[in-house]
């Protein structure tokens, strides 16, 4: 059952990577949330609680969708073809 949910997410992530509509990292994502330039924020299952609280606060103020994944930050970094872990991804409008 979990595979059915992850396949659309992986397809969406691949499409966003190709169109370069992703912002990687919590600081850049928060900066763009403050400017109201994002339509969605993707969080990993092991995102730092302090970072999670900040992202949730700014996402609520900006009325941006939050999507929590079942992936770890290491796995999300691999899926994004980066040699480092990623806890937060912002999706540009």
XYZ file of C-alpha atoms in Angstrom:
93
model
C 0.000 0.000 0.000
C 2.834 2.417 0.770
C 4.249 1.963 -2.739
C 1.105 3.409 -4.321
C 1.618 6.640 -2.406
C 5.354 6.869 -3.017
C 5.254 6.328 -6.779
C 3.311 9.564 -7.514
C 5.664 11.415 -5.147
C 8.732 10.061 -6.938
C 7.246 10.960 -10.324
C 6.467 14.483 -9.088
C 9.971 14.861 -7.636
C 11.564 13.711 -10.903
C 9.459 16.171 -12.906
C 10.320 19.046 -10.543
C 14.031 18.187 -10.742
C 13.887 18.304 -14.537
C 12.102 21.674 -14.571
C 14.404 23.077 -11.868
C 11.513 24.185 -9.661
C 13.051 22.896 -6.427
C 14.720 24.863 -3.665
C 16.916 22.665 -1.474
C 17.550 23.360 2.192
C 15.716 24.887 5.110
C 17.298 28.350 5.065
C 16.594 28.999 1.377
C 13.105 27.548 1.747
C 12.312 29.793 4.730
C 13.653 32.824 2.867
C 11.334 32.114 -0.074
C 8.402 31.313 2.235
C 8.774 34.786 3.723
C 8.626 36.238 0.190
C 5.581 34.064 -0.622
C 7.317 32.487 -3.640
C 6.588 28.804 -2.907
C 3.524 26.683 -3.530
C 4.579 23.630 -1.503
C 7.155 22.514 1.064
C 8.297 18.891 1.321
C 9.701 17.618 4.646
C 11.490 14.382 5.536
C 10.458 12.047 8.311
C 13.570 12.877 10.376
C 13.560 16.647 9.906
C 14.956 18.528 12.912
C 12.144 19.618 15.274
C 13.358 23.223 15.453
C 13.475 23.429 11.655
C 10.081 21.747 11.416
C 8.533 24.312 13.772
C 9.985 27.235 11.771
C 8.842 25.792 8.447
C 5.337 25.083 9.785
C 5.074 28.625 11.141
C 6.039 30.333 7.877
C 4.061 27.881 5.729
C 0.936 28.624 7.745
C 1.473 32.371 7.421
C 2.035 32.046 3.669
C -0.777 29.496 3.247
C 1.594 27.031 1.593
C 0.937 23.285 1.461
C 3.168 21.114 3.685
C 3.906 17.572 2.564
C 5.623 15.186 4.969
C 7.276 12.190 3.326
C 8.260 8.806 4.715
C 11.810 9.291 3.445
C 14.853 10.128 5.560
C 16.970 13.158 4.734
C 19.750 10.902 3.401
C 17.326 9.121 1.049
C 15.810 12.383 -0.167
C 19.296 13.697 -0.943
C 19.963 10.567 -2.988
C 16.634 10.898 -4.823
C 17.564 14.491 -5.710
C 20.946 13.244 -6.990
C 22.893 15.218 -4.395
C 25.883 13.975 -2.352
C 24.385 15.375 0.861
C 21.238 14.922 2.923
C 18.199 17.147 2.378
C 15.526 17.661 5.040
C 13.480 20.399 3.383
C 12.547 21.084 -0.229
C 10.592 24.080 -1.435
C 8.603 23.934 -4.677
C 8.574 27.172 -6.662
C 5.341 28.485 -8.158
